[in-house]
Short mmCIF file of C-alpha atoms and ligand atoms in Angstrom, two decimals:
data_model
loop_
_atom_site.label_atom_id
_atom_site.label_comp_id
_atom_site.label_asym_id
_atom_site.label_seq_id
_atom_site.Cartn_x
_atom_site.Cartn_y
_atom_site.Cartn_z
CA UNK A 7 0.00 0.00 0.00
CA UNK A 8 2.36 2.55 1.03
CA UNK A 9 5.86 2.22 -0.37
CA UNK A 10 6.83 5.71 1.01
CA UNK A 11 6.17 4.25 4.82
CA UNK A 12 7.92 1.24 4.43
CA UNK A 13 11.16 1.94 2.93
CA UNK A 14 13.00 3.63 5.91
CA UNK A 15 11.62 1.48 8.47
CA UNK A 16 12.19 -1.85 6.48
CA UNK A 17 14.57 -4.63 8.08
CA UNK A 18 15.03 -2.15 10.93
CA UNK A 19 14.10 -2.62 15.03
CA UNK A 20 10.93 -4.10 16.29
CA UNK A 21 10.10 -1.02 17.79
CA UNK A 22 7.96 1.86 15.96
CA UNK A 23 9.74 4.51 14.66
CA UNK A 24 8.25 8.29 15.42
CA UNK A 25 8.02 8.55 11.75
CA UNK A 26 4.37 9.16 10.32
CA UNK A 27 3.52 8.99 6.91
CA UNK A 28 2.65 12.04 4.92
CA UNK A 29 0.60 12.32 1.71
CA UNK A 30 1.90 14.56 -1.15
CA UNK A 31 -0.19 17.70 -1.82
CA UNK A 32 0.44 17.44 -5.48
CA UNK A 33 -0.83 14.18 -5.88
CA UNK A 34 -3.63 15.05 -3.67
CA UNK A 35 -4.61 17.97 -4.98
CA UNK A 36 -6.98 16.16 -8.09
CA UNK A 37 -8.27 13.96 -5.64
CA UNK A 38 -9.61 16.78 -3.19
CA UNK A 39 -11.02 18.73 -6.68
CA UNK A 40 -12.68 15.53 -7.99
CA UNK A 41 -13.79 14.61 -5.06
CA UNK A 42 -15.12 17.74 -3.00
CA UNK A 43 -17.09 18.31 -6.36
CA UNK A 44 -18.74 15.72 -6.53
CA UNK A 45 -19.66 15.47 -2.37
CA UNK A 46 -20.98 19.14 -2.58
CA UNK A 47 -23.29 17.93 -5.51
CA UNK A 48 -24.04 15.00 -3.12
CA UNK A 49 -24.87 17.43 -0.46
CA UNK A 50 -26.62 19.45 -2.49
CA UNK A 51 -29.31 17.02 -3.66
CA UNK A 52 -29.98 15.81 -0.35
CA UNK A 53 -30.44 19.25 1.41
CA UNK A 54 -31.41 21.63 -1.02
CA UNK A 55 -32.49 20.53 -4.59
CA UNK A 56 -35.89 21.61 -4.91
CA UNK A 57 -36.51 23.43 -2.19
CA UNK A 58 -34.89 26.47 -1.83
CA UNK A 59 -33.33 25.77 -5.36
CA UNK A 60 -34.28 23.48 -8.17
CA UNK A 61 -32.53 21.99 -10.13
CA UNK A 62 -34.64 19.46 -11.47
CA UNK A 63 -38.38 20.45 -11.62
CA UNK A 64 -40.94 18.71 -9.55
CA UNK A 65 -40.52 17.20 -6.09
CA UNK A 66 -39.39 13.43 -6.49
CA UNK A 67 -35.86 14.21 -4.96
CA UNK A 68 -37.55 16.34 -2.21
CA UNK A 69 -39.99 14.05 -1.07
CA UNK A 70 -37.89 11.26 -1.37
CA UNK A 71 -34.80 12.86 1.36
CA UNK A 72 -37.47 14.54 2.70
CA UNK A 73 -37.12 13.06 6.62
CA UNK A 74 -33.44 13.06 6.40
CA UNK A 75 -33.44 16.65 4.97
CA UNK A 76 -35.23 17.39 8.61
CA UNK A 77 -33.53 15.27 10.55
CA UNK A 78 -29.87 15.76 9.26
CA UNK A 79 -30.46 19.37 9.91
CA UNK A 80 -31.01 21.14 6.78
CA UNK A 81 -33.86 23.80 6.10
CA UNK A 82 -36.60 21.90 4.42
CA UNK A 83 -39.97 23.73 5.00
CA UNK B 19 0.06 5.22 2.50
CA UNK B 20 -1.37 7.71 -0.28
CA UNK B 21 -4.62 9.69 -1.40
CA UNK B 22 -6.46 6.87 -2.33
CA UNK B 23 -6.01 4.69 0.70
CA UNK B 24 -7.40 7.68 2.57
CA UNK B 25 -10.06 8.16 0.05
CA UNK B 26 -11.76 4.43 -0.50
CA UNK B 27 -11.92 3.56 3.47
CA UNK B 28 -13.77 7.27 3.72
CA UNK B 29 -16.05 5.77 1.41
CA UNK B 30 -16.69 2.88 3.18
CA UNK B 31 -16.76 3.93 6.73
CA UNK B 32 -19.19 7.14 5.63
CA UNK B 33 -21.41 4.33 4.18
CA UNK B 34 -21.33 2.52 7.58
CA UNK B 35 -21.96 5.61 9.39
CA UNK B 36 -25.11 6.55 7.13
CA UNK B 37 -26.58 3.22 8.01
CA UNK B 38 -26.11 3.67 11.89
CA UNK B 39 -27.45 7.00 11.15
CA UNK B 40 -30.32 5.68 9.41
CA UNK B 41 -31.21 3.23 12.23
CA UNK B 42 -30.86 5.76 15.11
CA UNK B 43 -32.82 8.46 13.00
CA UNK B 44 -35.32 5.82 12.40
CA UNK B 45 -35.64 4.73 15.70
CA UNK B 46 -35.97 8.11 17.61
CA UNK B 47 -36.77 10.97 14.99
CA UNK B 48 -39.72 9.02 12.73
CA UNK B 49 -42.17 9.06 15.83
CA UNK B 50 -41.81 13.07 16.01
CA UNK B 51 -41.50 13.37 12.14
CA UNK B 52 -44.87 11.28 12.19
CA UNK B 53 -46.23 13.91 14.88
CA UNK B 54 -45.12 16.78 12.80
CA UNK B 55 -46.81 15.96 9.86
CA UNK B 56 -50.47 15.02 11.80
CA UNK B 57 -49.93 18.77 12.90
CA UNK B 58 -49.28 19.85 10.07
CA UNK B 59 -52.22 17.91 8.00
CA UNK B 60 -54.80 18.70 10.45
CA UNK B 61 -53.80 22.77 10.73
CA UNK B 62 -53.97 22.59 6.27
CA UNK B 63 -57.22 20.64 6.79
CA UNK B 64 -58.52 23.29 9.11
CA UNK B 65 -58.15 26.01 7.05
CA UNK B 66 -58.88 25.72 3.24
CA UNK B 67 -61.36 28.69 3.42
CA UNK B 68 -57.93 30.86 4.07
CA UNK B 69 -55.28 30.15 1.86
CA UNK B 70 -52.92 32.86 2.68
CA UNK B 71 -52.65 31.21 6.25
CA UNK B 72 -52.61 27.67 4.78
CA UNK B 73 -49.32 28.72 2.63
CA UNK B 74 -47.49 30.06 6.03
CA UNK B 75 -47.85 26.74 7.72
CA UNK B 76 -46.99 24.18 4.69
CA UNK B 77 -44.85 24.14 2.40
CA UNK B 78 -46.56 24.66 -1.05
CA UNK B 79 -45.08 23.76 -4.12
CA UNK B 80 -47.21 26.65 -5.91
CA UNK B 81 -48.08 25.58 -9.33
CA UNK B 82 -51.03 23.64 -8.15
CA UNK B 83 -51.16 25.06 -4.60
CA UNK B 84 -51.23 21.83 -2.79
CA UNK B 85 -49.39 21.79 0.19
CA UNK B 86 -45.73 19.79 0.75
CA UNK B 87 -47.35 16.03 -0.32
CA UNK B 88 -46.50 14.23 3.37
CA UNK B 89 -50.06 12.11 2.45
CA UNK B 90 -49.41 8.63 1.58
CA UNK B 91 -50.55 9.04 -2.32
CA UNK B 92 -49.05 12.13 -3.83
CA UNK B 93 -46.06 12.28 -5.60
CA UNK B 94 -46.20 8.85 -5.83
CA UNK B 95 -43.93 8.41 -3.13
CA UNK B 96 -45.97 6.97 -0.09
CA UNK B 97 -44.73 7.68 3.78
CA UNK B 98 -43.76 4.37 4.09
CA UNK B 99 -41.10 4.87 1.34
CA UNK B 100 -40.21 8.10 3.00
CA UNK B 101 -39.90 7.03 5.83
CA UNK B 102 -37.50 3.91 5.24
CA UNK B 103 -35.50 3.97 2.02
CA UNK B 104 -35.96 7.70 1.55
CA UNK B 105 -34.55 8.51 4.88
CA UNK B 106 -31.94 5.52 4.48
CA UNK B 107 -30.78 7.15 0.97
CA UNK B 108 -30.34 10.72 2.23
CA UNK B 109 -28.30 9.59 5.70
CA UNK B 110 -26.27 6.92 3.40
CA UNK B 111 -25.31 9.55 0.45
CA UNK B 112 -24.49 11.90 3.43
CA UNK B 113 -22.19 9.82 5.22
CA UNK B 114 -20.42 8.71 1.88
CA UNK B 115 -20.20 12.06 0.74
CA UNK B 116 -19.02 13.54 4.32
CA UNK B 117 -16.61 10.26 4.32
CA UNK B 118 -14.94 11.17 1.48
CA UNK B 119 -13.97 14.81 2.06
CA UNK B 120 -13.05 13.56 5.89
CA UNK B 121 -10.75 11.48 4.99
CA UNK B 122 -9.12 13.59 2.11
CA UNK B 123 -8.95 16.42 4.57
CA UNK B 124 -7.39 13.73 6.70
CA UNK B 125 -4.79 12.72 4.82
CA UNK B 126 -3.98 16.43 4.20
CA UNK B 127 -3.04 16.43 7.91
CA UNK B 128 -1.84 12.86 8.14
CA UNK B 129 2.05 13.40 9.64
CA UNK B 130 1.35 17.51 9.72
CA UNK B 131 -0.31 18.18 12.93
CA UNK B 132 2.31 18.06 15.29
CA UNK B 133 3.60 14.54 16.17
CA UNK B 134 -0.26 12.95 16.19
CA UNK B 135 -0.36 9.62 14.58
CA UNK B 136 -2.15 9.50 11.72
CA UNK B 137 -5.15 7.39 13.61
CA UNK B 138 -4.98 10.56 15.96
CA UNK B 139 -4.63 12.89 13.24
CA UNK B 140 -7.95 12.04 11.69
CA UNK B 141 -9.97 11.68 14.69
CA UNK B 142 -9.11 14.94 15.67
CA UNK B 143 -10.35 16.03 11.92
CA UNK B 144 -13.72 13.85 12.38
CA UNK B 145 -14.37 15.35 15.77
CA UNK B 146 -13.46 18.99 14.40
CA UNK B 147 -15.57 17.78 11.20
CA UNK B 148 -18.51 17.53 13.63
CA UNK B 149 -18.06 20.55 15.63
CA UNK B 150 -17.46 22.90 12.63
CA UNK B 151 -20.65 21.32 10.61
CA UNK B 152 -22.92 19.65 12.55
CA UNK B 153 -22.92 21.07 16.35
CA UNK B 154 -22.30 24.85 15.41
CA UNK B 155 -24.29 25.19 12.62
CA UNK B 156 -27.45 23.33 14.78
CA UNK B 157 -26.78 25.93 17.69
CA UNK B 158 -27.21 28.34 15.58
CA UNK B 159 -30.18 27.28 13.21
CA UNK B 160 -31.86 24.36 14.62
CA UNK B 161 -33.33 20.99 12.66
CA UNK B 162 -37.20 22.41 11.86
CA UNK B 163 -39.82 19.36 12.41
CA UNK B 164 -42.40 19.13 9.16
CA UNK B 165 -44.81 22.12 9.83
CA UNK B 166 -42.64 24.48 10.98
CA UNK B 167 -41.61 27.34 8.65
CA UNK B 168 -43.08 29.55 6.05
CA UNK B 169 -42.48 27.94 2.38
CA UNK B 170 -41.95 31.66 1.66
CA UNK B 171 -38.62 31.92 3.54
CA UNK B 172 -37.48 28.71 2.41
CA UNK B 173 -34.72 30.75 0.31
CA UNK B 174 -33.21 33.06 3.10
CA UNK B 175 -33.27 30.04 6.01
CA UNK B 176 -30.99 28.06 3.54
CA UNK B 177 -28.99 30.58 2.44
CA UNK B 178 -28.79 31.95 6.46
CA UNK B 179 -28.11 28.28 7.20
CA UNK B 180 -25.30 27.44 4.66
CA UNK B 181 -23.59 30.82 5.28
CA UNK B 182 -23.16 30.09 8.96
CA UNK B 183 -21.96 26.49 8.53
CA UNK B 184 -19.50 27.95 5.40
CA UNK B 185 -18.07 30.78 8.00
CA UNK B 186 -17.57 27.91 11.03
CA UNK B 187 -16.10 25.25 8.27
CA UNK B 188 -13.47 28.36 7.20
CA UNK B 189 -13.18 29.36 10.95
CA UNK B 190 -12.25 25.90 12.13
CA UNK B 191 -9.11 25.53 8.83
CA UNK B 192 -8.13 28.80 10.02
CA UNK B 193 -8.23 28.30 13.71
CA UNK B 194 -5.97 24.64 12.67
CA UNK B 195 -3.61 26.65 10.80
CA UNK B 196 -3.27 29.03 13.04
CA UNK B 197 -3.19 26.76 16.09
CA UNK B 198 -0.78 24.22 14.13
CA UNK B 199 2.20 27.48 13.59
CA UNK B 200 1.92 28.41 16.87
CA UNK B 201 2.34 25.38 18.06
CA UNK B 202 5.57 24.95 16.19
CA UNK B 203 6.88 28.49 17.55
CA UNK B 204 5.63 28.67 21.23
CA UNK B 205 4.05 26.01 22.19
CA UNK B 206 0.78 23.07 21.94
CA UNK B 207 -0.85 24.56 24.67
CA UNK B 208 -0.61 27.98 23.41
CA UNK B 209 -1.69 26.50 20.23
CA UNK B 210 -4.23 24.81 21.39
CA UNK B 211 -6.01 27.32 22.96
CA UNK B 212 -5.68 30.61 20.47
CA UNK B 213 -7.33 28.15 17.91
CA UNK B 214 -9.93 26.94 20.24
CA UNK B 215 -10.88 30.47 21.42
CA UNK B 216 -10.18 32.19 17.99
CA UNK B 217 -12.82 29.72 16.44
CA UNK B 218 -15.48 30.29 19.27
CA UNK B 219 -15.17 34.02 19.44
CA UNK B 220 -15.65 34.07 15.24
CA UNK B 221 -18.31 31.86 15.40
CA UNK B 222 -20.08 33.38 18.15
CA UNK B 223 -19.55 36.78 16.62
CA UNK B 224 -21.32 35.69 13.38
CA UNK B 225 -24.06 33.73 15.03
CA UNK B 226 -24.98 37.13 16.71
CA UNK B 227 -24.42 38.75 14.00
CA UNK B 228 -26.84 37.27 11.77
CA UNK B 229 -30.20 36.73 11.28
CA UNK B 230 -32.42 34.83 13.69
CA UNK B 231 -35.38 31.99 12.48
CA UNK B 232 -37.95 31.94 14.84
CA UNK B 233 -41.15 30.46 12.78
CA UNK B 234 -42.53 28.12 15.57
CA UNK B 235 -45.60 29.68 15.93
CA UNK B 236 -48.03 27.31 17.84
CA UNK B 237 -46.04 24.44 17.38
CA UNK B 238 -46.11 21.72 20.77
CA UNK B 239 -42.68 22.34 22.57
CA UNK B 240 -42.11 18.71 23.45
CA UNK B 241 -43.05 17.72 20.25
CA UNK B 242 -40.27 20.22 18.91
CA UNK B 243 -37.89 19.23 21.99
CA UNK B 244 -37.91 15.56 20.90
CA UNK B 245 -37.67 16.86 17.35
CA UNK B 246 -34.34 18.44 17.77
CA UNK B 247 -32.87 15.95 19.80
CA UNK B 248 -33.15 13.03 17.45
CA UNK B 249 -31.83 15.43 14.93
CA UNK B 250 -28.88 15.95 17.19
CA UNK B 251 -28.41 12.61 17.87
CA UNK B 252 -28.78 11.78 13.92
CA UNK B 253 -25.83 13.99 13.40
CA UNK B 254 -24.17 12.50 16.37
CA UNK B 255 -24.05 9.06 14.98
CA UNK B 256 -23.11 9.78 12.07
CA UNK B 257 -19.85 11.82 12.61
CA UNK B 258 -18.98 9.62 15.78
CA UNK B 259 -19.53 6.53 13.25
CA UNK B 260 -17.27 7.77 10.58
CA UNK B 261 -14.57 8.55 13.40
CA UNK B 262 -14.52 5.22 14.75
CA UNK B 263 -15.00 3.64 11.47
CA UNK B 264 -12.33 5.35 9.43
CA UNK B 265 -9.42 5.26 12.37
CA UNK B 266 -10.30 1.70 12.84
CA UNK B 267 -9.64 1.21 9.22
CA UNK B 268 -6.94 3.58 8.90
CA UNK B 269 -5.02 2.13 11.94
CA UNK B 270 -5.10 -1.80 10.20
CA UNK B 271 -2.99 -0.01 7.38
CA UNK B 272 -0.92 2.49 8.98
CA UNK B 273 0.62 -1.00 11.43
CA UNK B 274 0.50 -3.62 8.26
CA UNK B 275 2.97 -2.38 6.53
CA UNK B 276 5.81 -2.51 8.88
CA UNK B 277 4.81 -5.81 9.39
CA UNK B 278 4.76 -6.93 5.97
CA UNK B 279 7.74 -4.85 4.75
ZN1 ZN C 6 -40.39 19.20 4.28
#
């Protein structure tokens, strides 16, 4: 899994080294975008999509989260 | 250990968490929800001579002016759905979605945040995660129980809602960078403590600040009471279920490899 973790502790003691592993921003970076786009889209049906703002017409999506757009917290009426 | 380790046991443990949240929202908010909407049936049956008052109680959806369809025919969704794999889909896509950008924020901080390991690292995030979206946000602007609030406002309480929980997400990074530099310079109780008062004195300045939602009305206070505290307790599963889940999973890779290697 993580090459970067293993290489300076490899063949070394039994006991943990203080070293934690660190992700690279770089390669994170598309990750995060892809990612935090798509959850906020996520977030956005479930809370908000025709209520406040529609997206899609009607009110399948609304009435369908409707108790967990209550109960999670989000303005629904 | 890279992005996508981080990223597919989010995933997974935000799925887990948005089935405990589903069965704990089931189990304590669907007998208020079920309240709610008898309240709010019987208060639009009571009034069709006076639509004006009629609109301020339900939601309409205007075009036909029939009120928010909570009976079990309309929209061809019935309450039954709503109530099971409705509520199941919207705490399930939630958790996955709020698993994802957890752990990704996670392994951001993974190795940054002092010498925390990175199981310790990302429940800190998590339990920051639920402070920042969750517990501030519902201090602030409460869960509203079906028959509460004016379909007219609809627009400003979201907007007023996702404002506040956008300035206490940007007030909690803030307080965490500022908290992680000084304590690199001075020290981790110094740290510690400008972030955590820096991020309650923003917070509190802008939940003063703005707008207050008070559209109760008549509603029955222990009906609302329960209301909000299954809501809270919703959220509470939820984020406590993705923190357990995720450093559970996190910790089986961050020790395998040293094993292995
Ligand atoms: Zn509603």
């Amino acid at each position: 899994m993580s090459h970067s973790v293993a290489a300076p502790l490899s063949g070394a003691t039994a006991i943990p080294a203080v070293e934690i592993p660190t992700v690279d921003l770089r390669e994170l970076a598309p990750w995060a975008l892809f990612a935090g786009l798509l959850a906020v889209l996520v977030v956005f049906f479930v809370s908000t999509d025709q209520g406040a703002v529609s997206l899609f017409a009607g009110s399948a999506i609304h009435e369908w989260v409707h108790d967990g757009r209550h109960l999670l917290g989000y303005p629904c009426h | 250990m890279n992005a996508r380790t981080f990223l597919v046991r989010g995933l997974l443990a935000g799925l887990i968490a948005g089935i405990v949240a589903f069965v704990v929202a089931f189990t304590v908010g669907e007998p208020p929800i079920d309240t709610a909407i008898g309240i709010e049936e019987a208060s639009a049956a009571e009034a069709p001579a006076e639509p004006a008052a009629d609109e301020a109680h339900t939601h309409t959806h205007a075009e036909e002016g029939h009120t928010h369809s909570h009976s079990d025919e309309e929209g061809g969704i019935t309450r039954t759905n709503q109530k099971t794999w409705g509520l199941a889909t919207a705490t399930i896509a939630i958790g996955v979605a709020l698993g994802g950008i957890i752990a990704l924020v996670a392994a951001a901080v993974a190795g940054r945040l002092g010498r925390l390991s990175v199981v310790a690292s990302t429940a800190l995030v998590t339990a920051l995660g639920f402070v920042a979206y969750a517990l501030v946000p519902f201090l602030k602007y409460p869960a509203a129980p079906p028959a509460v609030g004016s379909g007219d406002t609809i627009e400003e309480r979201t907007a007023y809602y996702f404002a506040f929980a956008l300035i206490s997400i940007v007030a909690m990074v803030a307080a965490v960078v500022l908290g992680r530099r000084l304590a690199a310079e001075r020290s981790a109780w110094t740290g510690v403590v400008v972030a955590g008062v820096g991020y309650v004195v923003v917070v509190a300045v802008a939940a003063l600040a703005m707008p207050a939602v008070n559209e109760l009305g008549d509603f029955p206070a222990d009906v609302l009471w329960e209301f909000r505290i299954s809501s809270i307790l919703t959220l509470a599963a939820l984020w406590a279920t993705l923190g357990m889940a995720l450093t559970w999973l996190l910790g089986r890779v961050e020790t395998t490899p040293r094993a292995v290697a």
